[in-house]
PDB file of C-alpha atoms (C1' of nucleotides) in Angstrom:
ATOM      1  CA  MET A 183      51.123   8.308  34.479  1.00 52.00           C
ATOM      2  CA  THR A 184      48.893  10.801  35.125  1.00 57.00           C
ATOM      3  CA  GLU A 185      45.922  11.285  37.532  1.00 58.00           C
ATOM      4  CA  GLN A 186      43.950  13.255  34.779  1.00 54.00           C
ATOM      5  CA  SER A 187      45.394  10.318  31.904  1.00 55.00           C
ATOM      6  CA  ARG A 188      43.208   7.441  33.792  1.00 73.00           C
ATOM      7  CA  ILE A 189      40.620   8.521  34.500  1.00 75.00           C
ATOM      8  CA  ALA A 190      39.198   6.918  30.322  1.00 76.00           C
ATOM      9  CA  SER A 191      39.876   3.385  32.729  1.00 79.00           C
ATOM     10  CA  ARG A 192      36.847   4.620  35.116  1.00 74.00           C
ATOM     11  CA  PHE A 193      34.897   4.495  32.246  1.00 75.00           C
ATOM     12  CA  LYS A 194      35.434   1.915  31.010  1.00 65.00           C
ATOM     13  CA  ALA A 195      35.356  -0.198  34.028  1.00 53.00           C
ATOM     14  CA  SER A 196      33.151  -2.557  32.707  1.00 50.00           C
ATOM     15  CA  ALA A 197      34.329  -3.316  29.766  1.00 49.00           C
ATOM     16  CA  ALA A 198      34.253  -7.074  30.844  1.00 47.00           C
ATOM     17  CA  VAL A 199      30.306  -7.836  31.041  1.00 49.00           C
ATOM     18  CA  PRO A 200      27.919  -7.584  27.554  1.00 48.00           C
ATOM     19  CA  GLN A 201      26.545  -4.182  27.307  1.00 49.00           C
ATOM     20  CA  GLY A 202      29.895  -3.104  30.254  1.00 53.00           C
ATOM     21  CA  LEU A 203      29.959  -0.057  28.595  1.00 54.00           C
ATOM     22  CA  ALA A 204      26.136   1.243  28.279  1.00 54.00           C
ATOM     23  CA  ASN A 205      26.384   0.457  32.123  1.00 65.00           C
ATOM     24  CA  CYS A 206      29.896   1.106  32.721  1.00 82.00           C
ATOM     25  CA  PRO A 207      28.789   3.519  36.632  1.00 82.00           C
ATOM     26  CA  VAL A 208      30.315   6.961  35.508  1.00 86.00           C
ATOM     27  CA  ARG A 209      28.773   6.287  31.951  1.00 89.00           C
ATOM     28  CA  ASN A 210      25.288   5.605  33.471  1.00 87.00           C
ATOM     29  CA  VAL A 211      25.690   8.642  35.986  1.00 88.00           C
ATOM     30  CA  LEU A 212      27.115  10.866  33.767  1.00 89.00           C
ATOM     31  CA  ASP A 213      25.055  11.052  30.966  1.00 88.00           C
ATOM     32  CA  GLN A 214      21.909  11.412  33.471  1.00 88.00           C
ATOM     33  CA  ILE A 215      23.986  14.581  34.893  1.00 88.00           C
ATOM     34  CA  GLY A 216      25.137  15.872  31.967  1.00 85.00           C
ATOM     35  CA  ASP A 217      22.194  15.777  30.010  1.00 89.00           C
ATOM     36  CA  LYS A 218      21.108  20.238  28.747  1.00 90.00           C
ATOM     37  CA  TRP A 219      19.300  21.091  31.566  1.00 93.00           C
ATOM     38  CA  SER A 220      20.540  19.151  35.506  1.00 95.00           C
ATOM     39  CA  THR A 221      23.458  21.167  35.697  1.00 94.00           C
ATOM     40  CA  LEU A 222      21.860  24.485  35.851  1.00 94.00           C
ATOM     41  CA  PHE A 223      19.007  22.866  37.403  1.00 96.00           C
ATOM     42  CA  ILE A 224      21.090  22.121  40.172  1.00 96.00           C
ATOM     43  CA  SER A 225      22.681  25.194  40.391  1.00 94.00           C
ATOM     44  CA  LEU A 226      19.410  26.837  41.077  1.00 94.00           C
ATOM     45  CA  LEU A 227      18.869  24.917  43.335  1.00 96.00           C
ATOM     46  CA  GLY A 228      22.021  24.597  44.683  1.00 95.00           C
ATOM     47  CA  GLU A 229      21.684  28.583  45.999  1.00 93.00           C
ATOM     48  CA  LYS A 230      18.172  27.985  47.032  1.00 94.00           C
ATOM     49  CA  PRO A 231      14.871  25.834  47.258  1.00 96.00           C
ATOM     50  CA  HIS A 232      12.838  26.576  44.155  1.00 97.00           C
ATOM     51  CA  ARG A 233       9.068  26.784  43.540  1.00 97.00           C
ATOM     52  CA  PHE A 234       8.511  24.828  39.811  1.00 97.00           C
ATOM     53  CA  GLY A 235       6.821  28.329  38.791  1.00 96.00           C
ATOM     54  CA  GLU A 236      10.355  29.912  39.958  1.00 95.00           C
ATOM     55  CA  LEU A 237      12.696  27.541  38.422  1.00 96.00           C
ATOM     56  CA  ARG A 238      10.538  28.077  34.452  1.00 95.00           C
ATOM     57  CA  ARG A 239      11.062  31.858  35.092  1.00 92.00           C
ATOM     58  CA  ALA A 240      14.464  30.879  35.814  1.00 91.00           C
ATOM     59  CA  VAL A 241      15.580  29.661  32.736  1.00 91.00           C
ATOM     60  CA  PRO A 242      12.534  30.959  30.055  1.00 90.00           C
ATOM     61  CA  ASP A 243      13.895  28.961  27.879  1.00 90.00           C
ATOM     62  CA  ILE A 244      13.096  25.537  28.779  1.00 94.00           C
ATOM     63  CA  SER A 245       9.597  24.526  27.453  1.00 95.00           C
ATOM     64  CA  GLN A 246       7.481  22.801  30.469  1.00 96.00           C
ATOM     65  CA  ARG A 247       7.716  19.686  28.982  1.00 96.00           C
ATOM     66  CA  MET A 248      11.219  18.538  30.082  1.00 97.00           C
ATOM     67  CA  LEU A 249      11.092  21.100  33.133  1.00 97.00           C
ATOM     68  CA  THR A 250       8.813  18.629  34.952  1.00 97.00           C
ATOM     69  CA  GLN A 251      11.049  15.318  33.371  1.00 97.00           C
ATOM     70  CA  THR A 252      14.279  16.839  34.237  1.00 97.00           C
ATOM     71  CA  LEU A 253      12.330  17.582  38.053  1.00 97.00           C
ATOM     72  CA  ARG A 254      11.483  13.821  37.970  1.00 97.00           C
ATOM     73  CA  ASP A 255      14.533  12.413  36.940  1.00 96.00           C
ATOM     74  CA  LEU A 256      16.707  14.291  39.488  1.00 97.00           C
ATOM     75  CA  GLN A 257      14.759  13.620  41.952  1.00 97.00           C
ATOM     76  CA  ARG A 258      14.539   9.587  40.235  1.00 96.00           C
ATOM     77  CA  ASP A 259      18.321   9.913  40.895  1.00 96.00           C
ATOM     78  CA  GLY A 260      17.495  10.543  45.033  1.00 97.00           C
ATOM     79  CA  LEU A 261      19.124  14.480  43.868  1.00 97.00           C
ATOM     80  CA  VAL A 262      16.413  16.928  44.685  1.00 97.00           C
ATOM     81  CA  SER A 263      13.746  16.150  46.645  1.00 97.00           C
ATOM     82  CA  ARG A 264       9.785  17.304  46.585  1.00 97.00           C
ATOM     83  CA  HIS A 265       7.541  18.496  48.431  1.00 96.00           C
ATOM     84  CA  VAL A 266       4.158  19.111  48.100  1.00 95.00           C
ATOM     85  CA  TYR A 267       2.237  22.213  50.020  1.00 94.00           C
ATOM     86  CA  PRO A 268      -1.981  21.264  50.012  1.00 90.00           C
ATOM     87  CA  THR A 269      -1.868  25.035  49.389  1.00 90.00           C
ATOM     88  CA  VAL A 270      -5.095  25.921  47.354  1.00 87.00           C
ATOM     89  CA  PRO A 271      -3.220  26.581  44.068  1.00 91.00           C
ATOM     90  CA  PRO A 272      -1.108  23.237  45.127  1.00 92.00           C
ATOM     91  CA  SER A 273       2.641  24.352  45.762  1.00 95.00           C
ATOM     92  CA  VAL A 274       5.322  22.303  44.438  1.00 97.00           C
ATOM     93  CA  GLU A 275       9.002  22.855  45.643  1.00 97.00           C
ATOM     94  CA  TYR A 276      11.850  21.245  45.281  1.00 98.00           C
ATOM     95  CA  ARG A 277      15.585  21.481  46.704  1.00 97.00           C
ATOM     96  CA  LEU A 278      18.706  19.481  46.881  1.00 98.00           C
ATOM     97  CA  THR A 279      19.102  16.760  49.559  1.00 98.00           C
ATOM     98  CA  PRO A 280      22.430  15.784  50.326  1.00 98.00           C
ATOM     99  CA  LEU A 281      23.777  13.267  47.129  1.00 97.00           C
ATOM    100  CA  GLY A 282      22.272  16.772  45.721  1.00 97.00           C
ATOM    101  CA  GLN A 283      24.737  18.965  47.468  1.00 97.00           C
ATOM    102  CA  SER A 284      27.058  17.549  47.325  1.00 97.00           C
ATOM    103  CA  LEU A 285      27.610  17.551  43.678  1.00 97.00           C
ATOM    104  CA  LEU A 286      27.724  20.666  44.013  1.00 96.00           C
ATOM    105  CA  GLU A 287      31.551  21.383  44.155  1.00 95.00           C
ATOM    106  CA  PRO A 288      32.441  18.736  41.506  1.00 95.00           C
ATOM    107  CA  LEU A 289      30.342  20.607  39.477  1.00 94.00           C
ATOM    108  CA  SER A 290      32.082  23.876  41.161  1.00 94.00           C
ATOM    109  CA  HIS A 291      34.796  23.322  39.182  1.00 94.00           C
ATOM    110  CA  LEU A 292      33.290  22.413  35.647  1.00 94.00           C
ATOM    111  CA  ILE A 293      32.273  25.494  35.648  1.00 92.00           C
ATOM    112  CA  ARG A 294      35.325  27.832  37.049  1.00 93.00           C
ATOM    113  CA  TRP A 295      37.222  25.457  33.700  1.00 95.00           C
ATOM    114  CA  ALA A 296      33.995  26.725  31.669  1.00 94.00           C
ATOM    115  CA  GLU A 297      34.518  30.817  32.972  1.00 91.00           C
ATOM    116  CA  THR A 298      38.169  30.595  32.416  1.00 94.00           C
ATOM    117  CA  HIS A 299      38.384  29.269  28.727  1.00 95.00           C
ATOM    118  CA  HIS A 300      34.632  29.824  26.968  1.00 92.00           C
ATOM    119  CA  ALA A 301      36.806  33.279  25.490  1.00 93.00           C
ATOM    120  CA  ALA A 302      39.497  30.392  24.076  1.00 96.00           C
ATOM    121  CA  ILE A 303      36.785  28.318  22.968  1.00 95.00           C
ATOM    122  CA  ARG A 304      34.738  30.865  21.546  1.00 92.00           C
ATOM    123  CA  THR A 305      37.861  32.271  19.546  1.00 95.00           C
ATOM    124  CA  ALA A 306      38.446  28.020  18.252  1.00 96.00           C
ATOM    125  CA  ARG A 307      35.116  28.615  17.716  1.00 94.00           C
ATOM    126  CA  GLY A 308      35.238  31.301  14.895  1.00 93.00           C
ATOM    127  CA  GLU A 309      39.005  29.968  13.864  1.00 93.00           C
ATOM    128  CA  PHE A 310      37.286  26.878  12.437  1.00 91.00           C
ATOM    129  CA  GLN A 311      35.435  28.631  10.334  1.00 85.00           C
ATOM    130  CA  ARG A 312      37.024  31.043   8.928  1.00 88.00           C
ATOM    131  CA  GLN A 313      38.745  27.703   8.132  1.00 82.00           C
ATOM    132  CA  ALA A 314      36.181  25.777   6.596  1.00 76.00           C
ATOM    133  CA  ALA A 315      34.416  28.621   4.419  1.00 68.00           C
TER     134      ALA A 315
ATOM    135  CA  MET B 265      27.132  32.254  51.034  1.00 53.00           C
ATOM    136  CA  THR B 266      29.437  29.484  50.311  1.00 58.00           C
ATOM    137  CA  GLU B 267      30.639  29.577  47.079  1.00 58.00           C
ATOM    138  CA  GLN B 268      29.245  27.084  45.712  1.00 55.00           C
ATOM    139  CA  SER B 269      25.946  27.738  46.680  1.00 55.00           C
ATOM    140  CA  ARG B 270      26.876  31.175  44.050  1.00 74.00           C
ATOM    141  CA  ILE B 271      26.866  28.380  41.733  1.00 75.00           C
ATOM    142  CA  ALA B 272      24.171  29.680  40.075  1.00 77.00           C
ATOM    143  CA  SER B 273      24.617  33.524  39.406  1.00 80.00           C
ATOM    144  CA  ARG B 274      27.568  32.290  37.335  1.00 74.00           C
ATOM    145  CA  PHE B 275      24.809  30.567  34.796  1.00 76.00           C
ATOM    146  CA  LYS B 276      23.069  33.901  35.517  1.00 65.00           C
ATOM    147  CA  ALA B 277      25.721  36.536  34.469  1.00 53.00           C
ATOM    148  CA  SER B 278      24.466  36.783  30.880  1.00 50.00           C
ATOM    149  CA  ALA B 279      20.113  37.210  32.181  1.00 49.00           C
ATOM    150  CA  ALA B 280      20.165  40.100  31.707  1.00 48.00           C
ATOM    151  CA  VAL B 281      20.709  40.870  27.233  1.00 50.00           C
ATOM    152  CA  PRO B 282      17.743  39.571  25.035  1.00 48.00           C
ATOM    153  CA  GLN B 283      18.700  35.161  25.280  1.00 49.00           C
ATOM    154  CA  GLY B 284      21.222  36.041  27.511  1.00 53.00           C
ATOM    155  CA  LEU B 285      20.968  32.533  29.553  1.00 55.00           C
ATOM    156  CA  ALA B 286      21.331  30.862  25.857  1.00 54.00           C
ATOM    157  CA  ASN B 287      23.908  32.460  25.104  1.00 66.00           C
ATOM    158  CA  CYS B 288      25.199  32.213  28.391  1.00 82.00           C
ATOM    159  CA  PRO B 289      29.246  31.275  28.478  1.00 82.00           C
ATOM    160  CA  VAL B 290      29.193  28.457  31.159  1.00 87.00           C
ATOM    161  CA  ARG B 291      26.001  27.042  29.762  1.00 89.00           C
ATOM    162  CA  ASN B 292      27.615  27.238  26.465  1.00 87.00           C
ATOM    163  CA  VAL B 293      30.631  25.642  27.091  1.00 88.00           C
ATOM    164  CA  LEU B 294      28.124  22.951  29.252  1.00 89.00           C
ATOM    165  CA  ASP B 295      25.533  22.413  26.986  1.00 88.00           C
ATOM    166  CA  GLN B 296      28.934  21.146  24.452  1.00 89.00           C
ATOM    167  CA  ILE B 297      30.598  19.431  27.163  1.00 88.00           C
ATOM    168  CA  GLY B 298      27.774  17.328  28.060  1.00 86.00           C
ATOM    169  CA  ASP B 299      26.750  15.734  25.351  1.00 89.00           C
ATOM    170  CA  LYS B 300      26.231  12.844  25.355  1.00 91.00           C
ATOM    171  CA  TRP B 301      30.045  11.843  23.710  1.00 94.00           C
ATOM    172  CA  SER B 302      32.501  14.297  24.808  1.00 95.00           C
ATOM    173  CA  THR B 303      34.126  13.882  28.413  1.00 94.00           C
ATOM    174  CA  LEU B 304      33.802   9.899  27.658  1.00 94.00           C
ATOM    175  CA  PHE B 305      36.605  10.811  24.204  1.00 96.00           C
ATOM    176  CA  ILE B 306      38.253  13.444  26.090  1.00 96.00           C
ATOM    177  CA  SER B 307      38.780  10.663  28.664  1.00 94.00           C
ATOM    178  CA  LEU B 308      40.407   8.414  26.158  1.00 94.00           C
ATOM    179  CA  LEU B 309      42.345  11.174  24.208  1.00 96.00           C
ATOM    180  CA  GLY B 310      43.623  12.230  27.779  1.00 95.00           C
ATOM    181  CA  GLU B 311      44.835   9.034  27.756  1.00 93.00           C
ATOM    182  CA  LYS B 312      46.722   8.697  25.354  1.00 94.00           C
ATOM    183  CA  PRO B 313      45.907   9.917  21.331  1.00 97.00           C
ATOM    184  CA  HIS B 314      43.870   7.713  18.655  1.00 97.00           C
ATOM    185  CA  ARG B 315      43.274   6.931  15.372  1.00 97.00           C
ATOM    186  CA  PHE B 316      39.033   6.842  14.102  1.00 97.00           C
ATOM    187  CA  GLY B 317      39.175   2.840  14.137  1.00 96.00           C
ATOM    188  CA  GLU B 318      40.682   3.138  17.909  1.00 95.00           C
ATOM    189  CA  LEU B 319      38.023   5.232  19.073  1.00 96.00           C
ATOM    190  CA  ARG B 320      34.805   3.699  17.166  1.00 95.00           C
ATOM    191  CA  ARG B 321      36.022   0.385  18.426  1.00 92.00           C
ATOM    192  CA  ALA B 322      36.509   1.418  22.514  1.00 92.00           C
ATOM    193  CA  VAL B 323      32.794   2.570  21.763  1.00 92.00           C
ATOM    194  CA  PRO B 324      31.218   0.007  20.135  1.00 90.00           C
ATOM    195  CA  ASP B 325      27.954   1.786  20.981  1.00 91.00           C
ATOM    196  CA  ILE B 326      28.430   5.663  18.469  1.00 94.00           C
ATOM    197  CA  SER B 327      27.513   4.852  15.410  1.00 95.00           C
ATOM    198  CA  GLN B 328      29.667   6.577  12.950  1.00 96.00           C
ATOM    199  CA  ARG B 329      27.926   8.733  12.081  1.00 97.00           C
ATOM    200  CA  MET B 330      28.045  10.628  16.116  1.00 97.00           C
ATOM    201  CA  LEU B 331      31.675  10.510  16.236  1.00 97.00           C
ATOM    202  CA  THR B 332      32.215  11.814  13.052  1.00 97.00           C
ATOM    203  CA  GLN B 333      30.350  14.383  14.642  1.00 97.00           C
ATOM    204  CA  THR B 334      31.339  14.525  18.058  1.00 97.00           C
ATOM    205  CA  LEU B 335      34.734  14.282  16.793  1.00 98.00           C
ATOM    206  CA  ARG B 336      34.056  17.350  14.777  1.00 97.00           C
ATOM    207  CA  ASP B 337      33.126  19.500  17.599  1.00 96.00           C
ATOM    208  CA  LEU B 338      35.159  19.054  19.700  1.00 97.00           C
ATOM    209  CA  GLN B 339      37.717  19.556  16.969  1.00 97.00           C
ATOM    210  CA  ARG B 340      36.252  23.173  16.465  1.00 96.00           C
ATOM    211  CA  ASP B 341      35.681  23.935  20.472  1.00 96.00           C
ATOM    212  CA  GLY B 342      39.935  23.827  20.307  1.00 97.00           C
ATOM    213  CA  LEU B 343      40.494  20.592  22.454  1.00 97.00           C
ATOM    214  CA  VAL B 344      41.414  17.985  19.826  1.00 97.00           C
ATOM    215  CA  SER B 345      43.488  18.368  16.770  1.00 97.00           C
ATOM    216  CA  ARG B 346      43.072  16.289  14.237  1.00 97.00           C
ATOM    217  CA  HIS B 347      46.065  14.966  12.130  1.00 97.00           C
ATOM    218  CA  VAL B 348      46.236  12.831   8.577  1.00 96.00           C
ATOM    219  CA  TYR B 349      48.730  11.115   8.357  1.00 95.00           C
ATOM    220  CA  PRO B 350      48.722  10.326   3.783  1.00 91.00           C
ATOM    221  CA  THR B 351      49.035   6.990   4.058  1.00 91.00           C
ATOM    222  CA  VAL B 352      46.598   3.892   1.975  1.00 88.00           C
ATOM    223  CA  PRO B 353      44.203   3.895   3.379  1.00 92.00           C
ATOM    224  CA  PRO B 354      45.044   6.798   4.984  1.00 94.00           C
ATOM    225  CA  SER B 355      44.930   7.157   9.332  1.00 96.00           C
ATOM    226  CA  VAL B 356      43.726   9.882  10.561  1.00 97.00           C
ATOM    227  CA  GLU B 357      44.446  11.296  14.570  1.00 98.00           C
ATOM    228  CA  TYR B 358      42.957  13.297  17.326  1.00 98.00           C
ATOM    229  CA  ARG B 359      44.988  14.257  20.420  1.00 97.00           C
ATOM    230  CA  LEU B 360      43.630  16.475  22.786  1.00 98.00           C
ATOM    231  CA  THR B 361      44.972  20.285  22.617  1.00 98.00           C
ATOM    232  CA  PRO B 362      46.637  21.999  25.692  1.00 98.00           C
ATOM    233  CA  LEU B 363      42.505  23.697  26.429  1.00 97.00           C
ATOM    234  CA  GLY B 364      41.055  19.689  25.971  1.00 97.00           C
ATOM    235  CA  GLN B 365      43.954  18.790  28.032  1.00 97.00           C
ATOM    236  CA  SER B 366      42.929  21.535  31.185  1.00 97.00           C
ATOM    237  CA  LEU B 367      39.498  19.670  30.935  1.00 97.00           C
ATOM    238  CA  LEU B 368      40.268  16.447  32.801  1.00 96.00           C
ATOM    239  CA  GLU B 369      41.646  18.124  35.896  1.00 95.00           C
ATOM    240  CA  PRO B 370      37.805  19.713  36.165  1.00 95.00           C
ATOM    241  CA  LEU B 371      36.193  16.651  35.000  1.00 94.00           C
ATOM    242  CA  SER B 372      38.106  13.843  37.107  1.00 94.00           C
ATOM    243  CA  HIS B 373      36.962  15.222  40.073  1.00 94.00           C
ATOM    244  CA  LEU B 374      33.267  14.949  38.491  1.00 94.00           C
ATOM    245  CA  ILE B 375      34.196  11.542  37.279  1.00 92.00           C
ATOM    246  CA  ARG B 376      35.200  11.054  41.120  1.00 93.00           C
ATOM    247  CA  TRP B 377      31.550  11.811  41.934  1.00 95.00           C
ATOM    248  CA  ALA B 378      30.285   9.549  39.902  1.00 94.00           C
ATOM    249  CA  GLU B 379      32.306   7.214  40.939  1.00 91.00           C
ATOM    250  CA  THR B 380      32.063   7.749  44.508  1.00 94.00           C
ATOM    251  CA  HIS B 381      27.648   8.594  44.401  1.00 95.00           C
ATOM    252  CA  HIS B 382      26.680   6.115  42.204  1.00 92.00           C
ATOM    253  CA  ALA B 383      25.690   3.489  44.364  1.00 93.00           C
ATOM    254  CA  ALA B 384      24.011   5.475  45.885  1.00 96.00           C
ATOM    255  CA  ILE B 385      22.312   6.750  42.370  1.00 95.00           C
ATOM    256  CA  ARG B 386      21.835   3.394  41.905  1.00 92.00           C
ATOM    257  CA  THR B 387      19.885   3.263  45.812  1.00 95.00           C
ATOM    258  CA  ALA B 388      17.785   5.995  44.573  1.00 95.00           C
ATOM    259  CA  ARG B 389      16.085   4.824  40.968  1.00 93.00           C
ATOM    260  CA  GLY B 390      15.194   1.321  42.801  1.00 93.00           C
ATOM    261  CA  GLU B 391      13.629   2.410  46.083  1.00 92.00           C
ATOM    262  CA  PHE B 392      11.454   5.543  42.809  1.00 90.00           C
ATOM    263  CA  GLN B 393      10.182   2.727  41.081  1.00 84.00           C
ATOM    264  CA  ARG B 394       9.400   0.802  43.910  1.00 87.00           C
ATOM    265  CA  GLN B 395       7.564   4.339  44.763  1.00 82.00           C
ATOM    266  CA  ALA B 396       5.711   4.321  41.908  1.00 75.00           C
ATOM    267  CA  ALA B 397       4.755   1.338  41.240  1.00 67.00           C
TER     268      ALA B 397
ATOM    269  C1'  DT C   6      40.284 -11.880 -12.830  1.00 94.05           C
ATOM    270  C1'  DG C   7      37.280 -11.411  -8.675  1.00 94.05           C
ATOM    271  C1'  DA C   8      35.688 -11.105  -3.684  1.00 94.05           C
ATOM    272  C1'  DC C   9      37.609  -9.589   0.674  1.00 94.05           C
ATOM    273  C1'  DT C  10      40.574  -7.341   3.785  1.00 94.05           C
ATOM    274  C1'  DA C  11      40.945  -2.774   6.190  1.00 94.05           C
ATOM    275  C1'  DT C  12      40.368   3.914   6.600  1.00 94.05           C
ATOM    276  C1'  DG C  13      37.768   7.470   7.905  1.00 94.05           C
ATOM    277  C1'  DG C  14      33.774   8.738   5.642  1.00 94.05           C
ATOM    278  C1'  DT C  15      29.183  10.718   3.931  1.00 94.05           C
ATOM    279  C1'  DC C  16      24.311  10.241   2.402  1.00 94.05           C
ATOM    280  C1'  DT C  17      19.562   8.506   3.021  1.00 94.05           C
ATOM    281  C1'  DC C  18      15.624   7.251   6.119  1.00 94.05           C
ATOM    282  C1'  DA C  19      13.401   5.238  10.368  1.00 94.05           C
ATOM    283  C1'  DA C  20      13.289   6.680  15.583  1.00 94.05           C
ATOM    284  C1'  DA C  21      13.658   8.095  19.674  1.00 94.05           C
ATOM    285  C1'  DA C  22      14.257  12.822  21.995  1.00 94.05           C
ATOM    286  C1'  DT C  23      12.308  17.495  22.205  1.00 94.05           C
ATOM    287  C1'  DG C  24       9.955  22.386  22.124  1.00 94.05           C
ATOM    288  C1'  DA C  25       5.608  24.727  21.106  1.00 94.05           C
ATOM    289  C1'  DG C  26       1.644  25.076  22.781  1.00 94.05           C
ATOM    290  C1'  DA C  27      -3.529  23.512  23.804  1.00 94.05           C
ATOM    291  C1'  DG C  28      -6.096  21.544  28.304  1.00 94.05           C
ATOM    292  C1'  DC C  29      -6.714  19.957  32.714  1.00 94.05           C
ATOM    293  C1'  DA C  30      -7.692  20.376  37.862  1.00 94.05           C
ATOM    294  C1'  DG C  31     -10.500  23.639  41.794  1.00 94.05           C
ATOM    295  C1'  DG C  32     -10.628  26.731  43.556  1.00 94.05           C
ATOM    296  C1'  DG C  33      -9.732  32.798  44.535  1.00 94.05           C
ATOM    297  C1'  DT C  34     -11.513  37.222  42.429  1.00 94.05           C
ATOM    298  C1'  DA C  35     -13.950  40.429  39.749  1.00 94.05           C
TER     299       DA C  35
ATOM    300  C1'  DT D  58     -20.218  35.211  34.590  1.00 94.05           C
ATOM    301  C1'  DA D  59     -14.724  34.802  32.937  1.00 94.05           C
ATOM    302  C1'  DC D  60     -10.724  34.552  34.047  1.00 94.05           C
ATOM    303  C1'  DC D  61      -6.582  33.480  37.593  1.00 94.05           C
ATOM    304  C1'  DC D  62      -3.449  30.646  39.234  1.00 94.05           C
ATOM    305  C1'  DT D  63      -1.011  26.327  40.151  1.00 94.05           C
ATOM    306  C1'  DG D  64       1.520  22.291  38.476  1.00 94.05           C
ATOM    307  C1'  DC D  65       1.113  19.390  35.403  1.00 94.05           C
ATOM    308  C1'  DT D  66      -0.141  15.995  31.060  1.00 94.05           C
ATOM    309  C1'  DC D  67      -1.606  15.534  25.564  1.00 94.05           C
ATOM    310  C1'  DT D  68      -0.853  15.826  20.640  1.00 94.05           C
ATOM    311  C1'  DC D  69       2.223  17.099  16.753  1.00 94.05           C
ATOM    312  C1'  DA D  70       5.394  18.529  15.097  1.00 94.05           C
ATOM    313  C1'  DT D  71      10.502  19.673  14.324  1.00 94.05           C
ATOM    314  C1'  DT D  72      15.058  18.154  15.872  1.00 94.05           C
ATOM    315  C1'  DT D  73      18.826  14.688  17.066  1.00 94.05           C
ATOM    316  C1'  DT D  74      20.184  10.757  16.928  1.00 94.05           C
ATOM    317  C1'  DG D  75      20.740   5.878  15.325  1.00 94.05           C
ATOM    318  C1'  DA D  76      21.330   1.530  11.195  1.00 94.05           C
ATOM    319  C1'  DG D  77      22.558   1.466   7.891  1.00 94.05           C
ATOM    320  C1'  DA D  78      24.228   1.779   2.960  1.00 94.05           C
ATOM    321  C1'  DC D  79      28.013   3.841  -0.228  1.00 94.05           C
ATOM    322  C1'  DC D  80      32.403   5.550  -1.696  1.00 94.05           C
ATOM    323  C1'  DA D  81      37.748   5.993  -3.060  1.00 94.05           C
ATOM    324  C1'  DT D  82      41.928   3.924  -2.775  1.00 94.05           C
ATOM    325  C1'  DA D  83      45.012   0.237  -2.223  1.00 94.05           C
ATOM    326  C1'  DG D  84      46.838  -4.094  -0.527  1.00 94.05           C
ATOM    327  C1'  DT D  85      46.151 -10.163  -0.333  1.00 94.05           C
ATOM    328  C1'  DC D  86      44.967 -13.860  -1.589  1.00 94.05           C
ATOM    329  C1'  DA D  87      43.176 -17.394  -5.081  1.00 94.05           C
TER     330       DA D  87
END
DNA sequence: TGACTATGGTCTCAAAATGAGAGCAGGGTA
DNA sequence: TACCCTGCTCTCATTTTGAGACCATAGTCA
């Protein structure tokens, strides 16, 4: 059994206790960083600290509401820190914490995979639709 | 500039064209595999092929509706293949395709990260809540 | 015969998450 | 006076998800 084939057991680590799967550490963490926006902002902040408005302009298709919420969730998880400068109007800067930076490395593997295989996935999607029609 | 700090540019690869960000290959791919259930089933199927009912029992907190849909999406993207056996009642088996298997490796990095740091994240969440109160 | 099992789904309706857009404080600028 | 800028929050509509009933088929038990 290769190391990869054991991945599933990591998800099931807590399956013994009630609601164990929902509390599984891996799912717990991946549910957050695997949402629609988190990885994108972690990548942007990995480049350099950004202000709120910079992030909004960098990702025009997020609503301000979700941007606020995503940043707060990342902050809550200790991946991002928030710094308010008492200028007028006040400006707010977001940065990766060391914990957030440590995520850049494994994330980069996933991104490399996506770059390498997105053509194959597009082909598969086309194929699938052709068969459905 | 380290390799990791350039991650953001991969997301922005298509920012030049209209709606480029939404069509960005990386976001396109990560949006799918980063949903609430996909990584979990890819991991399970990485262990061995599973039947529909096995997957449902392995993940009791998914609704049958979402299980069906998640599997169909993975199949559409060419990560999972579906095999129907004409028994009575018919049984259906799902397996990873080679493309799906190639995802196990980068995924394992992320899972290792989650295992390593979930304690820190829980601590951060507790800290955050304490400050809010 | 009738009730019940199991399989892999679909359909409908309610609940939850998200998007769109307005509003807000508070000082700057014209 | 009127308007801009910042980083939000609030409300309401749309979209996504969850819960649960329903379906066809055939076997099993009484």
